[in-house]
PDB file of C-alpha atoms in Angstrom:
ATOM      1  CA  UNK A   1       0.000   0.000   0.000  1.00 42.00           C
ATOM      2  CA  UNK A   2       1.224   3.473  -1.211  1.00 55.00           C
ATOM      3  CA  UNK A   3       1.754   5.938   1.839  1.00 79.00           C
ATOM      4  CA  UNK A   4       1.866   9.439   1.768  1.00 87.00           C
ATOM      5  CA  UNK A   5       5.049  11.328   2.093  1.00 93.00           C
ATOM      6  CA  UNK A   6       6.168  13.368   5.520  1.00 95.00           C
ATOM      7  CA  UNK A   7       6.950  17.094   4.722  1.00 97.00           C
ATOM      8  CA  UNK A   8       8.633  19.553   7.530  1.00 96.00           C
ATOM      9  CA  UNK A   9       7.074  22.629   6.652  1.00 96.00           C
ATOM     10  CA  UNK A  10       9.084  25.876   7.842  1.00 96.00           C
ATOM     11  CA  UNK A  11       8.231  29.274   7.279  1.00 94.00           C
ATOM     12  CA  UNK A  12       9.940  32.509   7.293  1.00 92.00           C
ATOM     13  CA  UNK A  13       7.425  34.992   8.762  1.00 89.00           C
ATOM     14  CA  UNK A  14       9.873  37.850   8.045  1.00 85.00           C
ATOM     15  CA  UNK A  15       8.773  37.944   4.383  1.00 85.00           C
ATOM     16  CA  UNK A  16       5.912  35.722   4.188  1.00 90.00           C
ATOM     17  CA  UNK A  17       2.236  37.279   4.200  1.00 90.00           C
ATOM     18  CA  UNK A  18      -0.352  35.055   6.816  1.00 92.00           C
ATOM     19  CA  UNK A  19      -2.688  35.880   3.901  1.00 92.00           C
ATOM     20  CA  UNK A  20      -1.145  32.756   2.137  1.00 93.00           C
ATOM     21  CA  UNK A  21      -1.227  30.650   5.193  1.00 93.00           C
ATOM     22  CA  UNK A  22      -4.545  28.453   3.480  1.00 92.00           C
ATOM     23  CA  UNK A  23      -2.532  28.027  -0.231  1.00 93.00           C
ATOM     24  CA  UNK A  24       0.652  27.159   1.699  1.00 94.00           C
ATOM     25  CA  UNK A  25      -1.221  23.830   3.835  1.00 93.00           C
ATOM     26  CA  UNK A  26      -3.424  23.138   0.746  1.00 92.00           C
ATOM     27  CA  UNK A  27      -0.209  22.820  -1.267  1.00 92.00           C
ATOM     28  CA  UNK A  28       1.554  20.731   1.176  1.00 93.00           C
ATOM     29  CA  UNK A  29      -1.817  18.529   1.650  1.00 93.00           C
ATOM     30  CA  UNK A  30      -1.235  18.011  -2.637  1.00 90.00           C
ATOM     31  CA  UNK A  31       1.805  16.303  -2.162  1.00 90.00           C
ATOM     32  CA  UNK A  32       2.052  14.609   0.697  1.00 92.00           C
ATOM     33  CA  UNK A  33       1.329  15.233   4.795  1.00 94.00           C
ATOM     34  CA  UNK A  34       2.540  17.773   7.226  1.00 94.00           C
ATOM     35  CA  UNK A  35       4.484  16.068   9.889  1.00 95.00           C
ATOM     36  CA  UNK A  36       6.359  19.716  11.078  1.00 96.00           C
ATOM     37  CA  UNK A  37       4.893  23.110  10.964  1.00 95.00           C
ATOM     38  CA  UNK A  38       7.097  25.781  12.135  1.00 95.00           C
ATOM     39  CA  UNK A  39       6.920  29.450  11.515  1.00 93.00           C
ATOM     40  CA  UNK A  40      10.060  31.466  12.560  1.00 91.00           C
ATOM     41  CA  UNK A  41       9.907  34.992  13.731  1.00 87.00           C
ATOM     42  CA  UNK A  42      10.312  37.463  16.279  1.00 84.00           C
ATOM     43  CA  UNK A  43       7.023  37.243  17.789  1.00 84.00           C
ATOM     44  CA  UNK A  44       7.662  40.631  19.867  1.00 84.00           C
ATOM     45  CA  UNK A  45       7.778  42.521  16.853  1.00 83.00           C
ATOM     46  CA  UNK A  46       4.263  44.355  16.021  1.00 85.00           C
ATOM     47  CA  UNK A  47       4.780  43.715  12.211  1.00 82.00           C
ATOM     48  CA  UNK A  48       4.033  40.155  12.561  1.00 85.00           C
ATOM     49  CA  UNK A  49       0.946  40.259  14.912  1.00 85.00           C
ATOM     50  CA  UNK A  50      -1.158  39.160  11.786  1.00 85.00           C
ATOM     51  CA  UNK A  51       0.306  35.938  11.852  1.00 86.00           C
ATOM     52  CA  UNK A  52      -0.188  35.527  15.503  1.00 82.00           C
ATOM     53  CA  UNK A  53      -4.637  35.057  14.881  1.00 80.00           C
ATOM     54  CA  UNK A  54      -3.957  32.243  12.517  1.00 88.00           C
ATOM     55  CA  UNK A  55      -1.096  29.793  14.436  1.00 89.00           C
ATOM     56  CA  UNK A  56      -3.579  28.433  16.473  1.00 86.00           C
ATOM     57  CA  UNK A  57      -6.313  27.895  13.672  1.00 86.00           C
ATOM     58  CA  UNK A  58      -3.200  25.711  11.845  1.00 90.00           C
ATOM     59  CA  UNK A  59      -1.506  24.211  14.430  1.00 89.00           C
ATOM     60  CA  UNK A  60       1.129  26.201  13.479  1.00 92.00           C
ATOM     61  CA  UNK A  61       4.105  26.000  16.252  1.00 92.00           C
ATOM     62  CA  UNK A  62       5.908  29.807  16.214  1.00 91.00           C
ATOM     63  CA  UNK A  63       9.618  29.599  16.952  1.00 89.00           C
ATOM     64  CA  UNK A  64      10.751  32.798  18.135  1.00 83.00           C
ATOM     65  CA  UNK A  65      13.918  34.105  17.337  1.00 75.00           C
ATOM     66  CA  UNK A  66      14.999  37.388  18.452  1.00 69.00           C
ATOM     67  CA  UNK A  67      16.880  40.379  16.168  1.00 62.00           C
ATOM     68  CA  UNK A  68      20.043  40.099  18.348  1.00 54.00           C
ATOM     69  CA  UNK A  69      21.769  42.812  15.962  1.00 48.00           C
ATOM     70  CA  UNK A  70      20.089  45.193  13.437  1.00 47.00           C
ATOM     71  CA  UNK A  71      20.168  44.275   9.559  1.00 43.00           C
ATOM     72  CA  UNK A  72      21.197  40.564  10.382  1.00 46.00           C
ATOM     73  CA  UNK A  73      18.223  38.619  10.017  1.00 57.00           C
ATOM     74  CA  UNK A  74      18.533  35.730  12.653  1.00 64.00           C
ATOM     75  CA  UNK A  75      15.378  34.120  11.477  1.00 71.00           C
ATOM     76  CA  UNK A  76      17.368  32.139   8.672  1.00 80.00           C
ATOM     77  CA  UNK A  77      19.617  30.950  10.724  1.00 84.00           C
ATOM     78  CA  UNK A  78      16.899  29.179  12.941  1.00 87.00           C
ATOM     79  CA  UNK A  79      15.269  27.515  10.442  1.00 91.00           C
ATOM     80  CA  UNK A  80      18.159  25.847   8.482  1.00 92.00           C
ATOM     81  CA  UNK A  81      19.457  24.924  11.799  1.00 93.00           C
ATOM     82  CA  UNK A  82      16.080  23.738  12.249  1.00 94.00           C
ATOM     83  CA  UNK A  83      16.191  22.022   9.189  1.00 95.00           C
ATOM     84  CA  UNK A  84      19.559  19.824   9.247  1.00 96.00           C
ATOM     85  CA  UNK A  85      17.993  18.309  12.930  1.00 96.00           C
ATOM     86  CA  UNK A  86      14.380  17.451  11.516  1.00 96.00           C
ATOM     87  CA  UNK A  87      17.031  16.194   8.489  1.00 96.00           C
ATOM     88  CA  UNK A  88      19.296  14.229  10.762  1.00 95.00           C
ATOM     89  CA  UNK A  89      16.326  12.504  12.705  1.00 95.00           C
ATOM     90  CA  UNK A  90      14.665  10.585   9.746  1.00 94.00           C
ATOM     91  CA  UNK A  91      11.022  11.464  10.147  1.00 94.00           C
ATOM     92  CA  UNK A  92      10.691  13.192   6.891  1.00 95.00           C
ATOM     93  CA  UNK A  93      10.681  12.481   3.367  1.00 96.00           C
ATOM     94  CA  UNK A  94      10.826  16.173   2.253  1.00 96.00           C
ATOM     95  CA  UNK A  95      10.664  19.733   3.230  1.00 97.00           C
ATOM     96  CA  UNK A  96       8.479  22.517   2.525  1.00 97.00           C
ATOM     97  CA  UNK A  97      10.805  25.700   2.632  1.00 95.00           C
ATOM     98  CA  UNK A  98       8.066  29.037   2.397  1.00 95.00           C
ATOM     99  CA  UNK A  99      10.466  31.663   2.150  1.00 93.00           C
ATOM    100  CA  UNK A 100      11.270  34.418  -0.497  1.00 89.00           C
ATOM    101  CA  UNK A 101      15.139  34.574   0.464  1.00 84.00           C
ATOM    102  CA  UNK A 102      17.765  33.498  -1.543  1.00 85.00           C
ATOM    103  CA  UNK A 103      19.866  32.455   1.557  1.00 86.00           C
ATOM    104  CA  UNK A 104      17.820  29.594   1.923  1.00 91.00           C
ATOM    105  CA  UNK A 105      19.222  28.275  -1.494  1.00 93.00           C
ATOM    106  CA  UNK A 106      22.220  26.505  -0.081  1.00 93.00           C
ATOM    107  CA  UNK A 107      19.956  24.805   2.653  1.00 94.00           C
ATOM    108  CA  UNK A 108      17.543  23.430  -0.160  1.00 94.00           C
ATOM    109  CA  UNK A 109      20.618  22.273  -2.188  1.00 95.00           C
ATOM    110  CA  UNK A 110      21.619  20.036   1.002  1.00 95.00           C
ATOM    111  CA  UNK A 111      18.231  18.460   1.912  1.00 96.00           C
ATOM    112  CA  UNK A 112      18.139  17.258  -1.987  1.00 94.00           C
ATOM    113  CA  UNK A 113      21.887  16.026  -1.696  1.00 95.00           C
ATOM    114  CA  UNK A 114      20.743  14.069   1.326  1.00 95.00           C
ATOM    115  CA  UNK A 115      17.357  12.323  -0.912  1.00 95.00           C
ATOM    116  CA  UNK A 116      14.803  15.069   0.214  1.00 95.00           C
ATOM    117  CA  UNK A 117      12.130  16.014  -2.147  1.00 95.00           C
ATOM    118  CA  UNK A 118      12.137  19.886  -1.457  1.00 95.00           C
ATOM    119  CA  UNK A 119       9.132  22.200  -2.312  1.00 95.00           C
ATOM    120  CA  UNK A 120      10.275  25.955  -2.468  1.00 94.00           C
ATOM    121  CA  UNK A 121       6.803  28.368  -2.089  1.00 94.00           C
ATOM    122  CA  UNK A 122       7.651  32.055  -1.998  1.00 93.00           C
ATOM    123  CA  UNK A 123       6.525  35.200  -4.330  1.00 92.00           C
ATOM    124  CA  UNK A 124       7.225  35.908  -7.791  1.00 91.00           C
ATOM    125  CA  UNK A 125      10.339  38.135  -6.156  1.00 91.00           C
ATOM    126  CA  UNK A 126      12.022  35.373  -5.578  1.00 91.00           C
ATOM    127  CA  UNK A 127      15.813  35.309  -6.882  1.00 91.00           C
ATOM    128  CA  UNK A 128      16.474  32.282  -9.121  1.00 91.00           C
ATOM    129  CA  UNK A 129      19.224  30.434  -7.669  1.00 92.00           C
ATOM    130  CA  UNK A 130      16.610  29.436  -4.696  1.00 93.00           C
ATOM    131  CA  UNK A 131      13.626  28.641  -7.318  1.00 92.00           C
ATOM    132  CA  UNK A 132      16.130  26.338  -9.453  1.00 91.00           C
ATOM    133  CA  UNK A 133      17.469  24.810  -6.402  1.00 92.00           C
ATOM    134  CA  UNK A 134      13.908  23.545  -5.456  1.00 93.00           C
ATOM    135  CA  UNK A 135      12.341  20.081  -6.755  1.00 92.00           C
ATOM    136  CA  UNK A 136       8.748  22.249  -7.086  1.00 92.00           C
ATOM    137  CA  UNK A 137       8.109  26.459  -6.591  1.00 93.00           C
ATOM    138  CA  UNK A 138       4.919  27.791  -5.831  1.00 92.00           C
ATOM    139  CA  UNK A 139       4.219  31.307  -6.928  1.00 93.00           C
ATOM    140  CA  UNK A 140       2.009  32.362  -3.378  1.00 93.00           C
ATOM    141  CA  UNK A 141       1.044  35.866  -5.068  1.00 92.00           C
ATOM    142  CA  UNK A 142       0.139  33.978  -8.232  1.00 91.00           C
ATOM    143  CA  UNK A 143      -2.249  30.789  -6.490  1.00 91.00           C
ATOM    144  CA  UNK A 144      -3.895  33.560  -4.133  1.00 92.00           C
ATOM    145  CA  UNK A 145      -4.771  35.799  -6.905  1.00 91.00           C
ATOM    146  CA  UNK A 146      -5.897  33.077  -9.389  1.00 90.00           C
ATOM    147  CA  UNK A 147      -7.918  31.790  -5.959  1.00 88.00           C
ATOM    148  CA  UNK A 148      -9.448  35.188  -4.934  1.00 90.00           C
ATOM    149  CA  UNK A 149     -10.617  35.321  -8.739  1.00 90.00           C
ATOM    150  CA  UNK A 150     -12.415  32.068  -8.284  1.00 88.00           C
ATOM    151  CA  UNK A 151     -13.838  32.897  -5.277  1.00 87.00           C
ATOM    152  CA  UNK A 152     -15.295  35.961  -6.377  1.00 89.00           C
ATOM    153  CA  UNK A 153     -16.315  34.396  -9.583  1.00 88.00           C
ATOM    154  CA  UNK A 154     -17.924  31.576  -7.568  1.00 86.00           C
ATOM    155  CA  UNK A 155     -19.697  34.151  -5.206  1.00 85.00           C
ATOM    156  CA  UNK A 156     -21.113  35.874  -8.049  1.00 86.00           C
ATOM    157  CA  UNK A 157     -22.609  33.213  -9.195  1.00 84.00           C
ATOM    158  CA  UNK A 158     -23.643  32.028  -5.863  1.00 84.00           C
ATOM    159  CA  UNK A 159     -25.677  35.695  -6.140  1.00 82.00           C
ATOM    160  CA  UNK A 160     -27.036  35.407  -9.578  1.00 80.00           C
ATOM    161  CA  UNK A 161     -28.466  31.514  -8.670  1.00 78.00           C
ATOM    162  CA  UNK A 162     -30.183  33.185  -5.835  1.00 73.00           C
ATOM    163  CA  UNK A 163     -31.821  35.898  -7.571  1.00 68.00           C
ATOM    164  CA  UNK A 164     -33.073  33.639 -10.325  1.00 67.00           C
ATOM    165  CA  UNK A 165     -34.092  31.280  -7.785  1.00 65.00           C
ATOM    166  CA  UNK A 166     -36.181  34.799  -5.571  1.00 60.00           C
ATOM    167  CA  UNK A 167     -37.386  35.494  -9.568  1.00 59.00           C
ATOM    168  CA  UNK A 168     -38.353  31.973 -10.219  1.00 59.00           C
ATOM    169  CA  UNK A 169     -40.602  31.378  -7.130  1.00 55.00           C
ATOM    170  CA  UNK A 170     -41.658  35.067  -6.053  1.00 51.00           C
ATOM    171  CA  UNK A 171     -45.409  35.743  -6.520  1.00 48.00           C
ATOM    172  CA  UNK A 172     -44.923  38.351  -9.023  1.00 48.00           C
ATOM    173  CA  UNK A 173     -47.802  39.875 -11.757  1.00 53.00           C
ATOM    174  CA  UNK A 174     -46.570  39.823 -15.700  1.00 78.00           C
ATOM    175  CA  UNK A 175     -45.401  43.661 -16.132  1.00 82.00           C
ATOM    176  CA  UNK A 176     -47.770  43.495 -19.462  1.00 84.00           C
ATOM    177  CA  UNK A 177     -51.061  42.621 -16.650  1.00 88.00           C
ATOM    178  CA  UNK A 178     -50.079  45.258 -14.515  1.00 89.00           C
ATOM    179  CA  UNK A 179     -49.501  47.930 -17.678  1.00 90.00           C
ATOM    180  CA  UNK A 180     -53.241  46.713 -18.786  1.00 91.00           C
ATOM    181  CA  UNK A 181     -54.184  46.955 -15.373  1.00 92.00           C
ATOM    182  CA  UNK A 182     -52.954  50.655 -14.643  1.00 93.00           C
ATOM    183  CA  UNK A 183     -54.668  51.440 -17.939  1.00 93.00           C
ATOM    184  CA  UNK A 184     -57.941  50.457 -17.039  1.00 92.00           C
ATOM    185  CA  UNK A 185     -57.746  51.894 -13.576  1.00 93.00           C
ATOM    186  CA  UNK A 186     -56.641  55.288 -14.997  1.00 93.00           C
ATOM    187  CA  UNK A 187     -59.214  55.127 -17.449  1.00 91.00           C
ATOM    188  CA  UNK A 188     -62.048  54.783 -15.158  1.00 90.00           C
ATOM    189  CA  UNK A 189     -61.514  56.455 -12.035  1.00 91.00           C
ATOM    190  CA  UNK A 190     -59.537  59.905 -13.739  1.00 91.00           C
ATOM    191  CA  UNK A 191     -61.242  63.064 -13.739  1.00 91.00           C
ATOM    192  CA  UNK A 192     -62.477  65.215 -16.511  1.00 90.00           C
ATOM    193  CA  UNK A 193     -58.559  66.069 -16.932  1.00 91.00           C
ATOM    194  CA  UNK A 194     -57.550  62.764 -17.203  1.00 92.00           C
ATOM    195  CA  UNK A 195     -56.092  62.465 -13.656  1.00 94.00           C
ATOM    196  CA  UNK A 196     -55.713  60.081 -11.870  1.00 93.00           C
ATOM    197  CA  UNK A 197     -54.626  60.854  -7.602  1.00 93.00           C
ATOM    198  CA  UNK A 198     -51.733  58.120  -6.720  1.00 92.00           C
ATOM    199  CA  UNK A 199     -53.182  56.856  -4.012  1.00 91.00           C
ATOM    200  CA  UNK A 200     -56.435  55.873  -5.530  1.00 92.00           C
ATOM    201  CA  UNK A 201     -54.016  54.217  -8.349  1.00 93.00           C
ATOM    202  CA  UNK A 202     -52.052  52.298  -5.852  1.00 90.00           C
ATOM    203  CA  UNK A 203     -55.515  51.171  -3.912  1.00 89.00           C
ATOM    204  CA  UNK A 204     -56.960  49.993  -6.724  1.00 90.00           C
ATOM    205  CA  UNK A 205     -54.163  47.570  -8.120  1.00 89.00           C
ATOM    206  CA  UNK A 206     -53.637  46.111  -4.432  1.00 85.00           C
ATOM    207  CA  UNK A 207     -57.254  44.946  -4.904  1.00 85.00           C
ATOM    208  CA  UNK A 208     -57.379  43.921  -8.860  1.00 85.00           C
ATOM    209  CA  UNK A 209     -53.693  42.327  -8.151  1.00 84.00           C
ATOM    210  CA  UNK A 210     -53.371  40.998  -4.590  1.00 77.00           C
ATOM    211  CA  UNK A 211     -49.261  39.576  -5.809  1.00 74.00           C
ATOM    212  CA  UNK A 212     -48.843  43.027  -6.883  1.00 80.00           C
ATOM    213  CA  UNK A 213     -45.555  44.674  -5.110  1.00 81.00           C
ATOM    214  CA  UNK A 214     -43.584  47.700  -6.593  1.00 84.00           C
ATOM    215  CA  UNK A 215     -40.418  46.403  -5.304  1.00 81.00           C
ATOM    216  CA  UNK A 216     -40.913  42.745  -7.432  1.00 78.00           C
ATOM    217  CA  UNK A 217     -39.630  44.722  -9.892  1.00 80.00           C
ATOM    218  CA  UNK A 218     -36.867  46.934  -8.736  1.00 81.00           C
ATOM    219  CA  UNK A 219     -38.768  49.893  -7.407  1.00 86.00           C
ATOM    220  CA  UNK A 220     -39.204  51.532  -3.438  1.00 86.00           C
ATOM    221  CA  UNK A 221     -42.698  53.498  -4.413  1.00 90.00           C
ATOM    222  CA  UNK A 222     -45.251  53.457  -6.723  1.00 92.00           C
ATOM    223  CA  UNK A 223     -44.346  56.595  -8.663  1.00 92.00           C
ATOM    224  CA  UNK A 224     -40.734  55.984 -10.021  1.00 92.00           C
ATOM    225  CA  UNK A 225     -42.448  52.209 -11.286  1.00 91.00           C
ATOM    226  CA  UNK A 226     -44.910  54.036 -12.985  1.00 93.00           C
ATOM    227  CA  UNK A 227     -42.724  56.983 -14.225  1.00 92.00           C
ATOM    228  CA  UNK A 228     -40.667  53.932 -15.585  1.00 91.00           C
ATOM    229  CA  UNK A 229     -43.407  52.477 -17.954  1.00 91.00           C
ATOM    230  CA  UNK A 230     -43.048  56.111 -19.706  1.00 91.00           C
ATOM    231  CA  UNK A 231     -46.677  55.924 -20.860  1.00 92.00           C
ATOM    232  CA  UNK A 232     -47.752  58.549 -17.717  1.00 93.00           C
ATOM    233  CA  UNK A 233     -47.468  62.208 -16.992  1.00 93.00           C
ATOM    234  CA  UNK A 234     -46.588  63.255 -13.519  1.00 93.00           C
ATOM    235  CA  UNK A 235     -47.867  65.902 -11.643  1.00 91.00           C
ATOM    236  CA  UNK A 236     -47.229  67.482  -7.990  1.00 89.00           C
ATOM    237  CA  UNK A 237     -49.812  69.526  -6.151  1.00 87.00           C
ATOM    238  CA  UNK A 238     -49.524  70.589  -2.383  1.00 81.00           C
ATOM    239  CA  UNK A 239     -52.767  70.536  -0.285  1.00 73.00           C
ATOM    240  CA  UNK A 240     -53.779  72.827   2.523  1.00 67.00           C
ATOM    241  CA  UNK A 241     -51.609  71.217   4.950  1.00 70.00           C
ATOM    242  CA  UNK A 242     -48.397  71.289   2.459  1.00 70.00           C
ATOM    243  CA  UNK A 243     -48.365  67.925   1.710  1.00 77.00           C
ATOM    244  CA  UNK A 244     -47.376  66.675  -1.464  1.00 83.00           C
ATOM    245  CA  UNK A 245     -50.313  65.061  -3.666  1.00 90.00           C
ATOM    246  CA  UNK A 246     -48.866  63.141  -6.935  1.00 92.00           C
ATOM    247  CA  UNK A 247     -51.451  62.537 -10.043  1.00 93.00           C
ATOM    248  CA  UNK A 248     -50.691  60.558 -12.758  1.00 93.00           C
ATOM    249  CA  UNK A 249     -52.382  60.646 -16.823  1.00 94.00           C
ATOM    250  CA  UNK A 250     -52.410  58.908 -19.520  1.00 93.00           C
ATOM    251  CA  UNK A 251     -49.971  60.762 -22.564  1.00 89.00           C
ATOM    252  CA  UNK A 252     -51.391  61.550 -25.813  1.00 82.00           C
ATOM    253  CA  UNK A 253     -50.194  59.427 -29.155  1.00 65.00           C
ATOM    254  CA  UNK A 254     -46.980  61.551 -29.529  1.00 46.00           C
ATOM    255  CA  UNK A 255     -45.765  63.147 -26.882  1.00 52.00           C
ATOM    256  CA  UNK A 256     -43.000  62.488 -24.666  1.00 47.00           C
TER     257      UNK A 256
END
């Protein structure tokens, strides 16, 4: 029976983004299992607190490593010494290196001297001489943004099932009934002007249309849905009490 191959994955949370954290396990998961999560750092430094909300999620053990002397980054030195004792101990069959320094090249050149299948993950910044030096390279930057395009992509049409599935089962009147509807209304309760008050418009198709809602077809209020048809003239009168009356009649053949 086949088994699936050990990996040691370490990575350098000086130039690593936690935002990759879920592309860096599935990839691992692809070829093999994770035996040794590490993630080396100085965990006192403020820059890296992002990380620090997604260890736990991952069982993801942080090694910390403090900056004993500015511009020397003691975080490398960690994790290949890291490296050559999860080497020496001969629970592995291969090693996950997530890092976009080139320092690291030597280290991965070792591990495949010593039979271990090394995968190299890191941005597209990375120099060469560490990408070359690697069995496999993941592009991070490239899977996350070809993944947040799917995702979005897949939400979308998450969104447009949805609405179809509201439009498919909603209890909404055929636009042309409702136009034929208005019609008739306006034609038999106007005045002498042709006017019809909103109000009495709106009353009227509640009780000819009972599935009859403005907002079934994209509208708040009755007057923009009926502005919308472009078949009605609008008009605005105040009452005695300065409220706002709206009146709606038919156009004549023509006019606009």
């Amino acid at each position: 029976m086949d088994t699936e191959l050990k990996f040691a994955v370490l990575i350098d949370a000086d130039n690593i983004s936690d935002k990759y954290i879920k592309i860096i396990l599935e990839e691992t998961a692809n070829e093999g299992v994770a035996t040794y999560k590490r993630i080396y750092g100085d965990w006192t430094n403020p820059a890296l607190a992002s990380w620090k909300s997604v260890l736990l999620d991952n069982s993801i053990i942080p090694m910390q490593q403090y900056s004993y002397t500015t511009g020397k980054n003691s975080t490398d030195s960690a994790m290949i010494i890291d490296a050559m004792d999860i080497l020496y101990s001969g629970t592995v069959d291969g090693f996950c290196i997530v890092s976009s320094d080139s320092d690291f090249t030597r280290l991965v050149a070792r591990l495949r001297e010593s039979g271990m299948q090394v995968i190299g993950m890191g941005e597209n910044k990375t120099p060469k001489p560490f990408i070359a030096a690697c069995n496999q390279f993941k592009y991070l930057d490239i899977l996350y943004s070809n993944q947040q395009k799917k995702e979005k992509k897949a939400a979308q049409e998450k969104a447009s099932k949805a609405a179809a599935s509201r439009e498919k089962n909603r209890p909404q009147s055929d636009l042309d009934i409702v136009k034929q509807t208005i019609a008739s209304i306006v034609e038999k309760f106007s005045d002498e002007d042709g006017w019809i008050f909103s109000g009495k418009l709106g009353d009227q198709l509640s009780k000819r249309l009972p599935d009859f809602d403005v907002r079934n077809f994209g509208y708040a209020k009755l007057t923009p849905f009926v502005q919308s048809l472009g078949e009605y003239e609008i008009k605005h009168e105040s009452n005695g009490n300065n409220q706002k009356q709206i009146y709606f009649r038919a156009k004549e053949n023509g006019s606009k």
